[in-house]
């Protein structure tokens, strides 16, 4: 697969990742290289990654606990201290080998350590390949509130090796698929149609679909890197999706949802609201609900849940001047940003989801 160039960095795929990375290391003069992993990627991905890297430089491994619950400023403080104790300086490089938690948190740690050191993302989950590792968003959660702290800062390169997906659990695959389905809904009906029926797809097809998703995301980010307008469309399904994810993370009784599982619900709710407010066609709403329900099943909510989820919307990062700004669709591929939605309609959308 051909590498993808952006104004700030390049994205390389599969075997090209290692050729490009090794050439980059040869041509750079890093004082030290740190590889950030979590407990899973340490076991499943690091040995293979190291076997592909050709350098005589010492590589220092930094490990964090896996899971969204650890995407915190406390974890960052631990990594900053390890960098400092390991004599990292401004000419050090950090390689983030992991899923979205590792690439988001690692990017943030690198962007702020000594006011910024170079970093490279090596996403190992589907979600990180098609979304988190691409586009320069870095950061951590604040309590259960998602990605409240962070900066936009671009990695030196992104290395997408889909071989890592062979050890990824099924629920993590589904989580990443949600972001790919979102790319279809906001940008490309043909892509949505391909994504909504994967029953006949092979692994090679999946590689091509990942590639298309990365192109869609890259094209949006190039036009609006700092999310002043168009990039907000990438948050389709995320306004309620993030609130649902935060609510489930904070609840003692509920089992946490993965990011994409919450976003899938958020997308059904946003399509329903779009049908009421922006003329999104009813038959497409029905077929989207069917497609998403087939993959993600149905999560149970009650009235108390709805109200608490709506309460969490006030923390959404797209809010301005006290307004909650939804991304809706006029049709598949025609998103509309900054839409105001009443609480009554949000409740109605939950009722639609539950029927
Ligand atoms: N994940 C949405 C974005 O990168 O803008």
mmCIF file of C-alpha atoms and ligand atoms in Angstrom:
data_model
loop_
_atom_site.group_PDB
_atom_site.id
_atom_site.type_symbol
_atom_site.label_atom_id
_atom_site.label_comp_id
_atom_site.label_asym_id
_atom_site.label_seq_id
_atom_site.Cartn_x
_atom_site.Cartn_y
_atom_site.Cartn_z
ATOM 1 C CA UNK A 1 0.000 0.000 0.000
ATOM 2 C CA UNK A 2 1.318 3.399 -0.985
ATOM 3 C CA UNK A 3 2.467 5.682 1.821
ATOM 4 C CA UNK A 4 0.243 8.688 2.479
ATOM 5 C CA UNK A 5 1.857 12.097 2.826
ATOM 6 C CA UNK A 6 0.367 14.914 4.893
ATOM 7 C CA UNK A 7 1.926 18.383 5.280
ATOM 8 C CA UNK A 8 3.345 17.429 8.686
ATOM 9 C CA UNK A 9 4.162 13.711 8.480
ATOM 10 C CA UNK A 10 3.777 10.531 6.464
ATOM 11 C CA UNK A 11 1.759 7.409 7.119
ATOM 12 C CA UNK A 12 3.365 4.109 6.094
ATOM 13 C CA UNK A 13 1.796 0.679 5.858
ATOM 14 C CA UNK A 14 2.861 -2.888 6.602
ATOM 15 C CA UNK A 15 6.399 -3.821 5.461
ATOM 16 C CA UNK A 16 7.148 -0.236 4.338
ATOM 17 C CA UNK A 17 6.769 0.829 7.987
ATOM 18 C CA UNK A 18 10.036 -0.751 9.010
ATOM 19 C CA UNK A 19 12.047 0.298 5.961
ATOM 20 C CA UNK A 20 10.894 3.885 6.483
ATOM 21 C CA UNK A 21 11.420 3.803 10.237
ATOM 22 C CA UNK A 22 14.923 2.333 9.971
ATOM 23 C CA UNK A 23 15.929 4.887 7.317
ATOM 24 C CA UNK A 24 14.493 7.658 9.467
ATOM 25 C CA UNK A 25 16.529 6.488 12.478
ATOM 26 C CA UNK A 26 19.672 6.252 10.351
ATOM 27 C CA UNK A 27 19.212 9.816 9.103
ATOM 28 C CA UNK A 28 18.335 11.305 12.493
ATOM 29 C CA UNK A 29 20.534 11.888 15.438
ATOM 30 C CA UNK A 30 18.380 10.984 18.414
ATOM 31 C CA UNK A 31 20.103 10.993 21.785
ATOM 32 C CA UNK A 32 17.872 8.206 23.106
ATOM 33 C CA UNK A 33 14.833 6.254 21.989
ATOM 34 C CA UNK A 34 11.992 5.406 24.358
ATOM 35 C CA UNK A 35 9.229 2.977 23.425
ATOM 36 C CA UNK A 36 5.943 3.396 25.276
ATOM 37 C CA UNK A 37 3.849 0.220 25.553
ATOM 38 C CA UNK A 38 1.029 -1.000 27.739
ATOM 39 C CA UNK A 39 0.849 -4.367 29.451
ATOM 40 C CA UNK A 40 -0.822 -5.925 26.365
ATOM 41 C CA UNK A 41 1.363 -4.483 23.646
ATOM 42 C CA UNK A 42 4.445 -5.325 25.713
ATOM 43 C CA UNK A 43 3.517 -9.011 25.370
ATOM 44 C CA UNK A 44 1.858 -9.169 21.973
ATOM 45 C CA UNK A 45 3.441 -6.445 19.825
ATOM 46 C CA UNK A 46 6.799 -5.353 21.213
ATOM 47 C CA UNK A 47 8.792 -8.531 20.384
ATOM 48 C CA UNK A 48 7.729 -8.366 16.723
ATOM 49 C CA UNK A 49 8.295 -4.616 16.530
ATOM 50 C CA UNK A 50 11.802 -4.934 17.992
ATOM 51 C CA UNK A 51 12.625 -7.748 15.566
ATOM 52 C CA UNK A 52 11.963 -5.318 12.693
ATOM 53 C CA UNK A 53 13.951 -2.376 14.034
ATOM 54 C CA UNK A 54 17.544 -2.038 12.881
ATOM 55 C CA UNK A 55 19.476 0.313 15.108
ATOM 56 C CA UNK A 56 22.485 0.106 17.343
ATOM 57 C CA UNK A 57 20.997 2.660 19.683
ATOM 58 C CA UNK A 58 19.749 1.619 23.086
ATOM 59 C CA UNK A 59 15.955 1.361 23.257
ATOM 60 C CA UNK A 60 14.355 1.969 26.635
ATOM 61 C CA UNK A 61 10.914 0.474 27.198
ATOM 62 C CA UNK A 62 8.338 2.337 29.304
ATOM 63 C CA UNK A 63 5.242 0.372 30.274
ATOM 64 C CA UNK A 64 1.884 1.691 31.465
ATOM 65 C CA UNK A 65 -1.204 -0.229 32.598
ATOM 66 C CA UNK A 66 -3.638 -1.020 29.788
ATOM 67 C CA UNK A 67 -7.147 0.463 29.621
ATOM 68 C CA UNK A 68 -9.036 3.731 29.340
ATOM 69 C CA UNK A 69 -9.150 4.021 33.137
ATOM 70 C CA UNK A 70 -5.375 4.649 33.060
ATOM 71 C CA UNK A 71 -5.532 7.443 30.495
ATOM 72 C CA UNK A 72 -4.878 10.022 33.194
ATOM 73 C CA UNK A 73 -2.523 12.818 34.121
ATOM 74 C CA UNK A 74 -1.176 10.550 36.913
ATOM 75 C CA UNK A 75 -0.044 8.029 34.305
ATOM 76 C CA UNK A 76 1.553 10.899 32.365
ATOM 77 C CA UNK A 77 3.403 11.997 35.502
ATOM 78 C CA UNK A 78 4.817 8.464 35.811
ATOM 79 C CA UNK A 79 6.003 8.506 32.198
ATOM 80 C CA UNK A 80 7.449 12.040 32.486
ATOM 81 C CA UNK A 81 9.420 10.898 35.568
ATOM 82 C CA UNK A 82 10.682 7.779 33.793
ATOM 83 C CA UNK A 83 11.813 9.914 30.857
ATOM 84 C CA UNK A 84 13.567 12.283 33.226
ATOM 85 C CA UNK A 85 15.194 9.463 35.221
ATOM 86 C CA UNK A 86 16.247 7.889 31.921
ATOM 87 C CA UNK A 87 18.066 11.098 30.889
ATOM 88 C CA UNK A 88 15.689 11.959 28.058
ATOM 89 C CA UNK A 89 16.546 15.299 26.496
ATOM 90 C CA UNK A 90 15.067 17.418 23.734
ATOM 91 C CA UNK A 91 16.717 15.237 21.116
ATOM 92 C CA UNK A 92 15.109 12.056 22.422
ATOM 93 C CA UNK A 93 12.451 10.179 20.466
ATOM 94 C CA UNK A 94 9.357 8.517 21.857
ATOM 95 C CA UNK A 95 7.693 5.667 19.973
ATOM 96 C CA UNK A 96 4.098 4.998 21.032
ATOM 97 C CA UNK A 97 3.356 1.314 20.397
ATOM 98 C CA UNK A 98 -0.237 0.575 21.286
ATOM 99 C CA UNK A 99 -3.910 1.385 20.958
ATOM 100 C CA UNK A 100 -5.605 4.753 21.320
ATOM 101 C CA UNK A 101 -4.737 5.136 25.003
ATOM 102 C CA UNK A 102 -1.020 4.685 24.308
ATOM 103 C CA UNK A 103 -0.928 6.896 21.183
ATOM 104 C CA UNK A 104 -3.073 9.682 22.738
ATOM 105 C CA UNK A 105 -1.279 9.653 26.094
ATOM 106 C CA UNK A 106 2.175 9.074 24.620
ATOM 107 C CA UNK A 107 1.664 11.905 22.133
ATOM 108 C CA UNK A 108 0.663 14.216 24.959
ATOM 109 C CA UNK A 109 3.600 13.200 27.168
ATOM 110 C CA UNK A 110 6.033 13.733 24.278
ATOM 111 C CA UNK A 111 4.429 17.054 23.276
ATOM 112 C CA UNK A 112 4.848 18.464 26.779
ATOM 113 C CA UNK A 113 8.111 16.901 28.040
ATOM 114 C CA UNK A 114 10.744 19.687 28.020
ATOM 115 C CA UNK A 115 8.208 21.601 25.862
ATOM 116 C CA UNK A 116 8.102 18.872 23.270
ATOM 117 C CA UNK A 117 10.140 15.978 21.920
ATOM 118 C CA UNK A 118 9.635 14.044 18.679
ATOM 119 C CA UNK A 119 7.272 11.080 18.687
ATOM 120 C CA UNK A 120 6.116 8.356 16.331
ATOM 121 C CA UNK A 121 2.826 6.494 16.514
ATOM 122 C CA UNK A 122 2.708 2.770 15.886
ATOM 123 C CA UNK A 123 -0.989 1.926 16.344
ATOM 124 C CA UNK A 124 -1.736 -1.691 17.218
ATOM 125 C CA UNK A 125 -5.543 -1.570 17.504
ATOM 126 C CA UNK A 126 -7.969 -1.002 14.643
ATOM 127 C CA UNK A 127 -9.310 2.112 16.352
ATOM 128 C CA UNK A 128 -5.868 3.632 16.702
ATOM 129 C CA UNK A 129 -4.994 2.755 13.081
ATOM 130 C CA UNK A 130 -8.008 4.467 11.529
ATOM 131 C CA UNK A 131 -8.507 7.274 14.031
ATOM 132 C CA UNK A 132 -6.449 7.949 17.167
ATOM 133 C CA UNK A 133 -2.950 7.778 15.703
ATOM 134 C CA UNK A 134 -3.741 9.978 12.702
ATOM 135 C CA UNK A 135 -4.409 13.717 12.855
ATOM 136 C CA UNK A 136 -2.365 15.021 15.770
ATOM 137 C CA UNK A 137 -4.882 14.841 18.608
ATOM 138 C CA UNK A 138 -3.122 13.936 21.855
ATOM 139 C CA UNK A 139 -4.372 13.943 25.419
ATOM 140 C CA UNK A 140 -5.852 12.268 28.451
ATOM 141 C CA UNK A 141 -9.160 12.040 30.318
ATOM 142 C CA UNK A 142 -10.095 14.147 33.333
ATOM 143 C CA UNK A 143 -11.722 11.678 35.718
ATOM 144 C CA UNK A 144 -14.245 9.906 33.510
ATOM 145 C CA UNK A 145 -14.535 12.870 31.132
ATOM 146 C CA UNK A 146 -12.988 11.922 27.843
ATOM 147 C CA UNK A 147 -9.977 13.699 26.336
ATOM 148 C CA UNK A 148 -10.503 16.919 28.273
ATOM 149 C CA UNK A 149 -6.791 17.664 28.542
ATOM 150 C CA UNK A 150 -4.541 17.669 25.518
ATOM 151 C CA UNK A 151 -2.907 19.424 22.612
ATOM 152 C CA UNK A 152 -2.906 19.050 18.855
ATOM 153 C CA UNK A 153 0.618 18.182 17.833
ATOM 154 C CA UNK A 154 1.728 15.974 14.975
ATOM 155 C CA UNK A 155 3.845 12.850 15.176
ATOM 156 C CA UNK A 156 6.938 12.474 13.000
ATOM 157 C CA UNK A 157 5.333 9.526 11.240
ATOM 158 C CA UNK A 158 2.598 6.936 11.671
ATOM 159 C CA UNK A 159 3.410 3.271 11.049
ATOM 160 C CA UNK A 160 0.342 1.121 10.398
ATOM 161 C CA UNK A 161 1.180 -2.588 10.403
ATOM 162 C CA UNK A 162 -2.085 -4.504 10.152
ATOM 163 C CA UNK A 163 -0.326 -7.713 11.257
ATOM 164 C CA UNK A 164 -0.864 -6.463 14.802
ATOM 165 C CA UNK A 165 -4.604 -6.990 14.350
ATOM 166 C CA UNK A 166 -4.168 -10.770 14.426
ATOM 167 C CA UNK A 167 -3.924 -10.686 18.247
ATOM 168 C CA UNK A 168 -6.607 -8.038 18.776
ATOM 169 C CA UNK A 169 -9.705 -9.258 20.673
ATOM 170 C CA UNK A 170 -13.004 -9.268 18.760
ATOM 171 C CA UNK A 171 -14.605 -6.490 20.850
ATOM 172 C CA UNK A 172 -11.615 -4.235 20.115
ATOM 173 C CA UNK A 173 -12.062 -4.944 16.385
ATOM 174 C CA UNK A 174 -15.728 -3.909 16.649
ATOM 175 C CA UNK A 175 -14.697 -0.759 18.470
ATOM 176 C CA UNK A 176 -12.419 0.269 15.604
ATOM 177 C CA UNK A 177 -15.027 -0.649 12.986
ATOM 178 C CA UNK A 178 -17.331 2.010 14.440
ATOM 179 C CA UNK A 179 -14.900 4.771 13.459
ATOM 180 C CA UNK A 180 -14.640 3.321 9.944
ATOM 181 C CA UNK A 181 -18.427 3.201 9.643
ATOM 182 C CA UNK A 182 -18.463 6.823 10.821
ATOM 183 C CA UNK A 183 -16.042 7.787 8.057
ATOM 184 C CA UNK A 184 -18.514 6.360 5.542
ATOM 185 C CA UNK A 185 -21.485 8.142 7.098
ATOM 186 C CA UNK A 186 -19.854 11.572 7.119
ATOM 187 C CA UNK A 187 -17.961 11.415 3.838
ATOM 188 C CA UNK A 188 -18.690 8.614 1.428
ATOM 189 C CA UNK A 189 -21.835 6.544 0.832
ATOM 190 C CA UNK A 190 -19.998 4.006 -1.352
ATOM 191 C CA UNK A 191 -17.546 3.394 1.489
ATOM 192 C CA UNK A 192 -20.421 3.140 3.997
ATOM 193 C CA UNK A 193 -22.076 0.491 1.799
ATOM 194 C CA UNK A 194 -18.858 -1.509 1.624
ATOM 195 C CA UNK A 195 -18.348 -1.219 5.384
ATOM 196 C CA UNK A 196 -21.900 -2.179 6.249
ATOM 197 C CA UNK A 197 -21.545 -5.642 4.729
ATOM 198 C CA UNK A 198 -18.227 -7.205 5.616
ATOM 199 C CA UNK A 199 -19.544 -10.758 5.462
ATOM 200 C CA UNK A 200 -17.702 -11.526 2.212
ATOM 201 C CA UNK A 201 -14.555 -9.550 3.070
ATOM 202 C CA UNK A 202 -11.110 -11.096 3.328
ATOM 203 C CA UNK A 203 -8.133 -9.862 5.325
ATOM 204 C CA UNK A 204 -6.774 -8.195 2.172
ATOM 205 C CA UNK A 205 -10.102 -6.342 1.815
ATOM 206 C CA UNK A 206 -9.778 -5.183 5.406
ATOM 207 C CA UNK A 207 -6.340 -3.724 4.640
ATOM 208 C CA UNK A 208 -7.852 -1.761 1.752
ATOM 209 C CA UNK A 209 -10.764 -0.557 3.890
ATOM 210 C CA UNK A 210 -8.350 0.604 6.587
ATOM 211 C CA UNK A 211 -6.387 2.434 3.909
ATOM 212 C CA UNK A 212 -9.557 4.163 2.618
ATOM 213 C CA UNK A 213 -10.534 5.155 6.155
ATOM 214 C CA UNK A 214 -7.130 6.690 6.803
ATOM 215 C CA UNK A 215 -7.411 8.657 3.525
ATOM 216 C CA UNK A 216 -10.855 9.980 4.522
ATOM 217 C CA UNK A 217 -9.588 11.086 7.914
ATOM 218 C CA UNK A 218 -6.379 12.561 6.499
ATOM 219 C CA UNK A 219 -8.311 14.599 3.918
ATOM 220 C CA UNK A 220 -10.541 16.105 6.593
ATOM 221 C CA UNK A 221 -7.643 16.909 8.938
ATOM 222 C CA UNK A 222 -5.553 18.507 6.158
ATOM 223 C CA UNK A 223 -8.347 20.992 5.483
ATOM 224 C CA UNK A 224 -8.977 21.832 9.144
ATOM 225 C CA UNK A 225 -6.200 20.623 11.460
ATOM 226 C CA UNK A 226 -7.348 22.659 14.470
ATOM 227 C CA UNK A 227 -11.038 21.744 14.274
ATOM 228 C CA UNK A 228 -12.474 25.144 13.461
ATOM 229 C CA UNK A 229 -15.127 23.667 11.148
ATOM 230 C CA UNK A 230 -14.886 20.623 8.897
ATOM 231 C CA UNK A 231 -12.925 18.495 11.385
ATOM 232 C CA UNK A 232 -15.878 18.684 13.760
ATOM 233 C CA UNK A 233 -17.622 16.261 11.393
ATOM 234 C CA UNK A 234 -15.255 13.548 12.654
ATOM 235 C CA UNK A 235 -17.119 13.879 15.932
ATOM 236 C CA UNK A 236 -20.309 12.513 14.395
ATOM 237 C CA UNK A 237 -21.891 10.177 16.973
ATOM 238 C CA UNK A 238 -19.358 11.309 19.586
ATOM 239 C CA UNK A 239 -21.372 13.988 21.420
ATOM 240 C CA UNK A 240 -23.701 11.398 22.925
ATOM 241 C CA UNK A 241 -21.142 8.617 22.388
ATOM 242 C CA UNK A 242 -18.591 10.252 24.705
ATOM 243 C CA UNK A 243 -21.266 11.039 27.308
ATOM 244 C CA UNK A 244 -22.457 7.400 27.206
ATOM 245 C CA UNK A 245 -18.867 6.136 27.468
ATOM 246 C CA UNK A 246 -18.153 8.443 30.441
ATOM 247 C CA UNK A 247 -21.407 7.440 32.132
ATOM 248 C CA UNK A 248 -20.631 3.736 31.818
ATOM 249 C CA UNK A 249 -17.046 4.303 33.008
ATOM 250 C CA UNK A 250 -18.340 6.087 36.124
ATOM 251 C CA UNK A 251 -21.096 3.584 36.941
ATOM 252 C CA UNK A 252 -20.407 0.824 39.462
ATOM 253 C CA UNK A 253 -23.218 -1.379 38.141
ATOM 254 C CA UNK A 254 -22.586 -1.079 34.419
ATOM 255 C CA UNK A 255 -19.889 -2.845 32.479
ATOM 256 C CA UNK A 256 -17.749 -0.255 30.668
ATOM 257 C CA UNK A 257 -18.265 0.161 26.952
ATOM 258 C CA UNK A 258 -15.361 0.438 24.552
ATOM 259 C CA UNK A 259 -15.138 3.769 22.751
ATOM 260 C CA UNK A 260 -16.474 2.469 19.435
ATOM 261 C CA UNK A 261 -19.323 0.597 21.132
ATOM 262 C CA UNK A 262 -20.491 3.873 22.693
ATOM 263 C CA UNK A 263 -19.980 5.753 19.418
ATOM 264 C CA UNK A 264 -22.112 3.173 17.561
ATOM 265 C CA UNK A 265 -25.013 4.006 19.909
ATOM 266 C CA UNK A 266 -24.241 7.719 19.510
ATOM 267 C CA UNK A 267 -24.456 7.346 15.728
ATOM 268 C CA UNK A 268 -27.915 5.723 15.857
ATOM 269 C CA UNK A 269 -29.109 8.533 18.156
ATOM 270 C CA UNK A 270 -27.545 11.204 15.909
ATOM 271 C CA UNK A 271 -29.158 9.670 12.795
ATOM 272 C CA UNK A 272 -32.559 9.739 14.510
ATOM 273 C CA UNK A 273 -32.061 13.388 15.511
ATOM 274 C CA UNK A 274 -30.877 14.140 11.955
ATOM 275 C CA UNK A 275 -34.072 12.581 10.602
ATOM 276 C CA UNK A 276 -36.087 15.016 12.731
ATOM 277 C CA UNK A 277 -33.962 18.145 12.260
ATOM 278 C CA UNK A 278 -31.971 18.006 9.050
ATOM 279 C CA UNK A 279 -34.123 15.850 6.787
ATOM 280 C CA UNK A 280 -32.016 12.682 6.963
ATOM 281 C CA UNK A 281 -33.986 10.064 4.952
ATOM 282 C CA UNK A 282 -36.116 7.689 7.054
ATOM 283 C CA UNK A 283 -35.225 4.558 5.083
ATOM 284 C CA UNK A 284 -31.482 5.246 5.575
ATOM 285 C CA UNK A 285 -32.061 5.778 9.308
ATOM 286 C CA UNK A 286 -33.713 2.358 9.473
ATOM 287 C CA UNK A 287 -30.977 0.600 7.546
ATOM 288 C CA UNK A 288 -28.202 2.267 9.581
ATOM 289 C CA UNK A 289 -29.895 1.203 12.804
ATOM 290 C CA UNK A 290 -30.194 -2.339 11.478
ATOM 291 C CA UNK A 291 -26.536 -2.469 10.397
ATOM 292 C CA UNK A 292 -25.219 -1.075 13.676
ATOM 293 C CA UNK A 293 -27.526 -3.206 15.834
ATOM 294 C CA UNK A 294 -26.392 -6.334 14.010
ATOM 295 C CA UNK A 295 -22.760 -5.641 14.913
ATOM 296 C CA UNK A 296 -23.140 -3.974 18.299
ATOM 297 C CA UNK A 297 -26.357 -5.472 19.745
ATOM 298 C CA UNK A 298 -28.476 -3.382 22.054
ATOM 299 C CA UNK A 299 -27.357 -1.814 25.345
ATOM 300 C CA UNK A 300 -30.064 -1.342 27.992
ATOM 301 C CA UNK A 301 -30.813 2.180 29.274
ATOM 302 C CA UNK A 302 -33.474 3.421 31.665
ATOM 303 C CA UNK A 303 -34.889 6.917 32.297
ATOM 304 C CA UNK A 304 -32.333 7.651 35.025
ATOM 305 C CA UNK A 305 -29.500 6.743 32.651
ATOM 306 C CA UNK A 306 -30.818 9.092 29.947
ATOM 307 C CA UNK A 307 -30.948 12.050 32.321
ATOM 308 C CA UNK A 308 -27.459 11.494 33.672
ATOM 309 C CA UNK A 309 -26.041 11.060 30.176
ATOM 310 C CA UNK A 310 -27.682 14.332 29.074
ATOM 311 C CA UNK A 311 -26.142 15.996 32.143
ATOM 312 C CA UNK A 312 -22.672 14.890 30.946
ATOM 313 C CA UNK A 313 -23.164 16.636 27.583
ATOM 314 C CA UNK A 314 -22.132 19.908 29.182
ATOM 315 C CA UNK A 315 -18.522 18.693 29.118
ATOM 316 C CA UNK A 316 -18.425 18.068 25.368
ATOM 317 C CA UNK A 317 -15.398 19.738 23.787
ATOM 318 C CA UNK A 318 -17.427 21.157 20.893
ATOM 319 C CA UNK A 319 -19.586 23.227 23.270
ATOM 320 C CA UNK A 320 -19.296 26.983 22.917
ATOM 321 C CA UNK A 321 -20.975 29.781 24.887
ATOM 322 C CA UNK A 322 -22.913 27.211 26.890
ATOM 323 C CA UNK A 323 -24.390 25.586 23.765
ATOM 324 C CA UNK A 324 -24.092 21.897 22.957
ATOM 325 C CA UNK A 325 -23.169 21.575 19.278
ATOM 326 C CA UNK A 326 -24.158 18.351 17.556
ATOM 327 C CA UNK A 327 -22.893 17.043 14.239
ATOM 328 C CA UNK A 328 -25.894 15.808 12.237
ATOM 329 C CA UNK A 329 -26.375 14.461 8.722
ATOM 330 C CA UNK A 330 -28.535 15.790 5.897
ATOM 331 C CA UNK A 331 -27.753 12.590 4.040
ATOM 332 C CA UNK A 332 -24.967 10.020 4.058
ATOM 333 C CA UNK A 333 -21.841 11.994 3.152
ATOM 334 C CA UNK A 334 -23.466 15.375 3.877
ATOM 335 C CA UNK A 335 -22.736 16.354 7.485
ATOM 336 C CA UNK A 336 -23.907 19.537 9.192
ATOM 337 C CA UNK A 337 -21.985 20.935 12.170
ATOM 338 C CA UNK A 338 -23.014 23.144 15.126
ATOM 339 C CA UNK A 339 -26.628 21.928 15.330
ATOM 340 C CA UNK A 340 -28.605 22.729 18.489
ATOM 341 C CA UNK A 341 -30.739 19.873 19.811
ATOM 342 C CA UNK A 342 -33.343 20.011 22.595
ATOM 343 C CA UNK A 343 -33.182 17.610 25.542
ATOM 344 C CA UNK A 344 -36.681 16.424 24.592
ATOM 345 C CA UNK A 345 -35.430 15.287 21.188
ATOM 346 C CA UNK A 346 -32.415 13.568 22.761
ATOM 347 C CA UNK A 347 -34.794 11.629 25.039
ATOM 348 C CA UNK A 348 -36.901 10.745 22.014
ATOM 349 C CA UNK A 349 -33.790 9.426 20.244
ATOM 350 C CA UNK A 350 -33.035 7.129 23.211
ATOM 351 C CA UNK A 351 -36.606 5.843 23.072
ATOM 352 C CA UNK A 352 -36.148 5.138 19.363
ATOM 353 C CA UNK A 353 -32.916 3.272 20.132
ATOM 354 C CA UNK A 354 -34.673 1.167 22.796
ATOM 355 C CA UNK A 355 -37.701 0.185 20.637
HETATM 356 N N1 LIG B 1 -11.157 11.578 16.439
HETATM 357 C C1 LIG B 1 -11.635 12.739 15.823
HETATM 358 C C2 LIG B 1 -10.539 13.613 15.300
HETATM 359 O O1 LIG B 1 -9.387 13.220 15.237
HETATM 360 O O2 LIG B 1 -10.828 14.726 14.940
#
